Amino acid sequence: MPNVSPRWREDFPINWEDDHYVTRREFTTFLTLISGALLLGTGLVGLREWWRRWRAIRPAALHIAQVSEVPVGGVKLFHYPTPDDPCLLLRLSADRFVAYSQKCTHLSCPVVYRAGDQQLHCPCHEGRFAVENGQVLAGPPRRSLPRIVLAFRGEDIWATEVEG
Amino acid sequence: MTDRNLHASIRPRETPALLRQQRNTVLALVMAFVSVLLLIQLWLLVQAIEGASKGERAIVFPVTLASSLCFLGAWRLWHLLQNRQ
């Protein structure tokens, strides 16, 4: 009996296995596309950083609180220089205010104020910063917390600049 | 020397076709190189994200440049492979 292919074979001439077969050249093309995607991802991170830096070059002064609003030992959260940058305003004594970025310099977890220890504490990896100057006291962070420069105009407290 | 021989002598030489085994070797090498470049790029991306998270912005731009070079290398190898029968 002669080997006659069925009628449907004319409409579906490609085997399932052949359709799913990936040649090495195709696989290399796929790898190159992934390389492009990784470059795109890295480029986006770079662009985002460039954008953040460009926006933060000369931040405008921001009114953050009134003196009477924060009790001694109290904390107020604000955002400076952009809405994506949380910061802490601390009142250490009646006439002493300090402010720092709330992002831990290790992996950007938010730090919290511990009045008992006079430290800023990062609960993620136990990083600790001195409340007086923002310097690292313990844990994995290697850089001090960025300090927010404050200005006082009467009863008003303004953030004017980021240091560090 | 006849005209035909003269033309043959001045005609640019074609690149000799590679043997099957040589083609396999070239293909395997290209795949290996591209894979290594991909791993390096992946590491660079992690470093960029980590640097951005830490606020170490100075690291992000060199890392982007290095990733671009890796991509160019991968693309060049892929291009070489596409043009080579």
Short mmCIF file of C-alpha atoms in Angstrom, two decimals:
data_model
loop_
_atom_site.label_atom_id
_atom_site.label_comp_id
_atom_site.label_asym_id
_atom_site.label_seq_id
_atom_site.Cartn_x
_atom_site.Cartn_y
_atom_site.Cartn_z
CA MET A 1 0.00 0.00 0.00
CA PRO A 2 1.55 3.34 -1.00
CA ASN A 3 2.39 5.84 1.76
CA VAL A 4 -0.25 8.51 1.22
CA SER A 5 -0.30 11.43 3.60
CA PRO A 6 -3.73 12.33 4.91
CA ARG A 7 -5.70 15.19 3.41
CA TRP A 8 -5.38 17.43 6.51
CA ARG A 9 -1.60 17.34 6.16
CA GLU A 10 -1.85 19.78 3.25
CA ASP A 11 -3.41 22.39 5.52
CA PHE A 12 -1.09 21.71 8.47
CA PRO A 13 2.25 20.88 6.92
CA ILE A 14 4.46 21.72 9.93
CA ASN A 15 5.07 19.18 12.68
CA TRP A 16 4.49 20.23 16.26
CA GLU A 17 8.09 19.33 17.14
CA ASP A 18 9.47 21.37 14.25
CA ASP A 19 7.36 24.35 15.25
CA HIS A 20 8.80 24.34 18.78
CA TYR A 21 12.37 23.66 17.77
CA VAL A 22 14.69 26.52 18.74
CA THR A 23 17.94 26.75 16.87
CA ARG A 24 21.10 27.95 18.54
CA ARG A 25 21.02 31.10 16.42
CA GLU A 26 17.50 31.85 17.60
CA PHE A 27 18.57 31.21 21.16
CA THR A 28 21.49 33.63 20.74
CA THR A 29 19.06 36.21 19.37
CA PHE A 30 16.94 35.68 22.48
CA LEU A 31 20.02 36.16 24.70
CA THR A 32 20.87 39.39 22.87
CA LEU A 33 17.32 40.66 23.40
CA ILE A 34 17.64 39.91 27.12
CA SER A 35 20.93 41.83 27.09
CA GLY A 36 19.07 44.79 25.61
CA ALA A 37 16.37 44.49 28.26
CA LEU A 38 18.99 44.46 31.04
CA LEU A 39 20.62 47.56 29.52
CA LEU A 40 17.20 49.21 29.42
CA GLY A 41 16.62 48.38 33.09
CA THR A 42 20.02 49.74 34.11
CA GLY A 43 19.44 52.82 31.95
CA LEU A 44 16.08 53.45 33.61
CA VAL A 45 17.71 53.30 37.06
CA GLY A 46 20.35 55.76 35.81
CA LEU A 47 17.72 58.07 34.31
CA ARG A 48 15.70 58.02 37.52
CA GLU A 49 18.80 58.95 39.53
CA TRP A 50 19.69 61.68 37.06
CA TRP A 51 16.15 63.06 37.32
CA ARG A 52 16.24 62.99 41.11
CA ARG A 53 19.62 64.69 41.16
CA TRP A 54 18.48 67.35 38.68
CA ARG A 55 15.41 68.10 40.76
CA ALA A 56 17.42 68.25 44.00
CA ILE A 57 20.18 70.58 42.80
CA ARG A 58 18.59 73.70 44.20
CA PRO A 59 15.60 72.72 46.29
CA ALA A 60 13.34 75.53 47.29
CA ALA A 61 12.98 76.31 50.99
CA LEU A 62 10.04 74.54 52.56
CA HIS A 63 8.05 75.51 55.62
CA ILE A 64 7.95 72.38 57.73
CA ALA A 65 6.59 73.31 61.14
CA GLN A 66 6.15 75.89 63.84
CA VAL A 67 8.33 75.84 66.93
CA SER A 68 5.36 75.31 69.24
CA GLU A 69 4.15 72.41 67.11
CA VAL A 70 6.94 70.04 68.19
CA PRO A 71 7.38 69.33 71.92
CA VAL A 72 10.81 68.70 73.44
CA GLY A 73 11.71 65.08 72.59
CA GLY A 74 9.09 65.12 69.85
CA VAL A 75 9.34 64.29 66.18
CA LYS A 76 7.66 65.60 63.07
CA LEU A 77 7.72 63.86 59.71
CA PHE A 78 8.02 65.95 56.56
CA HIS A 79 9.18 65.49 52.96
CA TYR A 80 12.10 67.39 51.50
CA PRO A 81 13.37 68.20 48.87
CA THR A 82 10.86 66.10 46.93
CA PRO A 83 7.67 64.31 48.05
CA ASP A 84 9.65 61.05 47.71
CA ASP A 85 12.17 62.05 50.40
CA PRO A 86 10.83 61.56 53.93
CA CYS A 87 12.66 63.44 56.68
CA LEU A 88 12.47 63.72 60.47
CA LEU A 89 12.45 66.93 62.44
CA LEU A 90 13.55 66.34 66.04
CA ARG A 91 13.40 68.71 68.96
CA LEU A 92 16.26 67.76 71.26
CA SER A 93 15.82 70.60 73.73
CA ALA A 94 13.83 73.79 74.05
CA ASP A 95 16.05 75.63 71.57
CA ARG A 96 17.70 72.78 69.65
CA PHE A 97 16.18 71.31 66.51
CA VAL A 98 17.79 68.88 64.06
CA ALA A 99 16.45 67.25 60.92
CA TYR A 100 17.66 64.26 58.93
CA SER A 101 16.60 62.24 55.97
CA GLN A 102 14.54 59.30 57.16
CA LYS A 103 16.09 56.93 54.64
CA CYS A 104 18.75 54.68 56.15
CA THR A 105 21.98 54.96 54.15
CA HIS A 106 22.24 51.19 54.02
CA LEU A 107 19.17 50.14 52.03
CA SER A 108 16.77 53.05 52.48
CA CYS A 109 14.59 51.59 55.23
CA PRO A 110 12.94 54.33 57.31
CA VAL A 111 14.79 55.16 60.54
CA VAL A 112 12.88 55.88 63.74
CA TYR A 113 13.78 58.09 66.68
CA ARG A 114 14.52 56.43 70.01
CA ALA A 115 14.40 59.16 72.60
CA GLY A 116 15.68 56.84 75.38
CA ASP A 117 18.93 56.05 73.52
CA GLN A 118 19.17 59.40 71.76
CA GLN A 119 19.62 57.45 68.56
CA LEU A 120 17.97 57.05 65.20
CA HIS A 121 17.38 53.36 64.70
CA CYS A 122 16.88 51.40 61.51
CA PRO A 123 14.87 48.27 62.35
CA CYS A 124 15.69 46.47 59.09
CA HIS A 125 19.35 45.70 59.79
CA GLU A 126 19.91 47.30 63.20
CA GLY A 127 21.64 50.39 61.92
CA ARG A 128 22.05 53.15 64.50
CA PHE A 129 22.81 56.83 64.02
CA ALA A 130 23.69 59.55 66.54
CA VAL A 131 20.87 61.99 66.92
CA GLU A 132 23.31 64.88 67.47
CA ASN A 133 25.04 64.72 64.10
CA GLY A 134 23.60 61.76 62.17
CA GLN A 135 26.85 59.78 62.25
CA VAL A 136 26.80 55.99 62.16
CA LEU A 137 27.11 54.37 65.58
CA ALA A 138 26.49 50.74 64.70
CA GLY A 139 25.22 48.38 62.04
CA PRO A 140 25.85 48.00 58.32
CA PRO A 141 25.40 51.64 57.15
CA ARG A 142 28.67 53.33 56.17
CA ARG A 143 27.51 56.89 55.58
CA SER A 144 25.93 59.40 57.94
CA LEU A 145 22.31 60.35 57.49
CA PRO A 146 21.90 63.35 55.18
CA ARG A 147 21.24 66.40 57.35
CA ILE A 148 18.55 68.93 56.52
CA VAL A 149 19.66 72.50 57.09
CA LEU A 150 17.04 74.41 59.06
CA ALA A 151 16.27 78.11 59.16
CA PHE A 152 14.15 79.88 61.74
CA ARG A 153 11.96 82.81 60.81
CA GLY A 154 10.08 83.86 63.89
CA GLU A 155 8.01 80.89 64.96
CA ASP A 156 8.41 79.12 61.63
CA ILE A 157 10.92 76.40 60.86
CA TRP A 158 12.07 76.05 57.25
CA ALA A 159 14.10 73.39 55.51
CA THR A 160 16.54 75.08 53.16
CA GLU A 161 19.13 72.55 52.03
CA VAL A 162 20.28 68.95 52.21
CA GLU A 163 23.83 68.25 53.39
CA GLY A 164 25.59 64.96 52.78
CA MET B 1 48.19 36.03 -18.63
CA THR B 2 44.70 35.88 -20.11
CA ASP B 3 42.01 38.37 -19.21
CA ARG B 4 40.14 35.76 -17.21
CA ASN B 5 43.20 34.93 -15.12
CA LEU B 6 43.94 38.60 -14.63
CA HIS B 7 40.40 39.22 -13.38
CA ALA B 8 40.60 36.22 -11.12
CA SER B 9 43.82 37.47 -9.59
CA ILE B 10 42.48 40.97 -8.82
CA ARG B 11 39.05 39.81 -7.64
CA PRO B 12 38.75 40.16 -3.86
CA ARG B 13 39.04 36.87 -2.11
CA GLU B 14 35.91 35.54 -0.51
CA THR B 15 36.03 34.41 3.04
CA PRO B 16 36.37 30.66 2.99
CA ALA B 17 33.33 28.82 4.23
CA LEU B 18 33.74 27.28 7.64
CA LEU B 19 33.54 23.56 8.11
CA ARG B 20 30.56 22.24 10.03
CA GLN B 21 32.65 21.52 13.09
CA GLN B 22 34.21 24.98 12.98
CA ARG B 23 30.74 26.51 12.72
CA ASN B 24 29.66 24.57 15.77
CA THR B 25 32.68 25.80 17.69
CA VAL B 26 32.09 29.42 16.68
CA LEU B 27 28.42 29.17 17.61
CA ALA B 28 29.20 27.62 20.98
CA LEU B 29 31.82 30.29 21.68
CA VAL B 30 29.45 33.12 20.75
CA MET B 31 26.74 31.66 22.97
CA ALA B 32 29.20 31.30 25.84
CA PHE B 33 30.44 34.89 25.46
CA VAL B 34 26.94 36.32 25.23
CA SER B 35 25.91 34.31 28.30
CA VAL B 36 28.87 35.66 30.28
CA LEU B 37 28.03 39.20 29.16
CA LEU B 38 24.44 38.65 30.27
CA LEU B 39 25.57 37.52 33.72
CA ILE B 40 27.80 40.59 34.01
CA GLN B 41 24.88 42.81 32.98
CA LEU B 42 22.62 41.18 35.53
CA TRP B 43 25.22 41.85 38.23
CA LEU B 44 25.56 45.44 37.01
CA LEU B 45 21.79 45.95 37.19
CA VAL B 46 21.76 44.68 40.78
CA GLN B 47 24.62 47.04 41.63
CA ALA B 48 22.77 49.97 40.02
CA ILE B 49 19.58 49.26 41.98
CA GLU B 50 21.53 48.77 45.19
CA GLY B 51 23.53 51.96 44.62
CA ALA B 52 20.34 53.90 43.93
CA SER B 53 18.74 52.50 47.10
CA LYS B 54 21.76 53.42 49.20
CA GLY B 55 21.91 56.89 47.76
CA GLU B 56 25.36 56.21 46.27
CA ARG B 57 24.47 57.92 43.07
CA ALA B 58 28.03 58.12 41.78
CA ILE B 59 28.00 54.39 41.07
CA VAL B 60 24.91 54.41 38.84
CA PHE B 61 26.37 56.16 35.79
CA PRO B 62 29.57 54.07 35.40
CA VAL B 63 27.45 50.96 35.83
CA THR B 64 25.10 52.11 33.05
CA LEU B 65 28.09 52.74 30.81
CA ALA B 66 29.53 49.29 31.53
CA SER B 67 26.16 47.70 30.79
CA SER B 68 26.04 49.56 27.47
CA LEU B 69 29.46 48.16 26.55
CA CYS B 70 28.31 44.65 27.43
CA PHE B 71 25.23 45.08 25.26
CA LEU B 72 27.32 46.39 22.38
CA GLY B 73 29.58 43.34 22.71
CA ALA B 74 26.60 40.98 22.74
CA TRP B 75 25.00 42.73 19.77
CA ARG B 76 28.28 42.65 17.83
CA LEU B 77 28.63 38.92 18.41
CA TRP B 78 25.00 38.33 17.42
CA HIS B 79 25.53 40.43 14.28
CA LEU B 80 28.64 38.44 13.44
CA LEU B 81 26.66 35.26 13.80
CA GLN B 82 23.82 36.48 11.60
CA ASN B 83 26.19 37.47 8.79
CA ARG B 84 28.13 34.24 8.94
CA GLN B 85 26.53 31.32 7.16
#
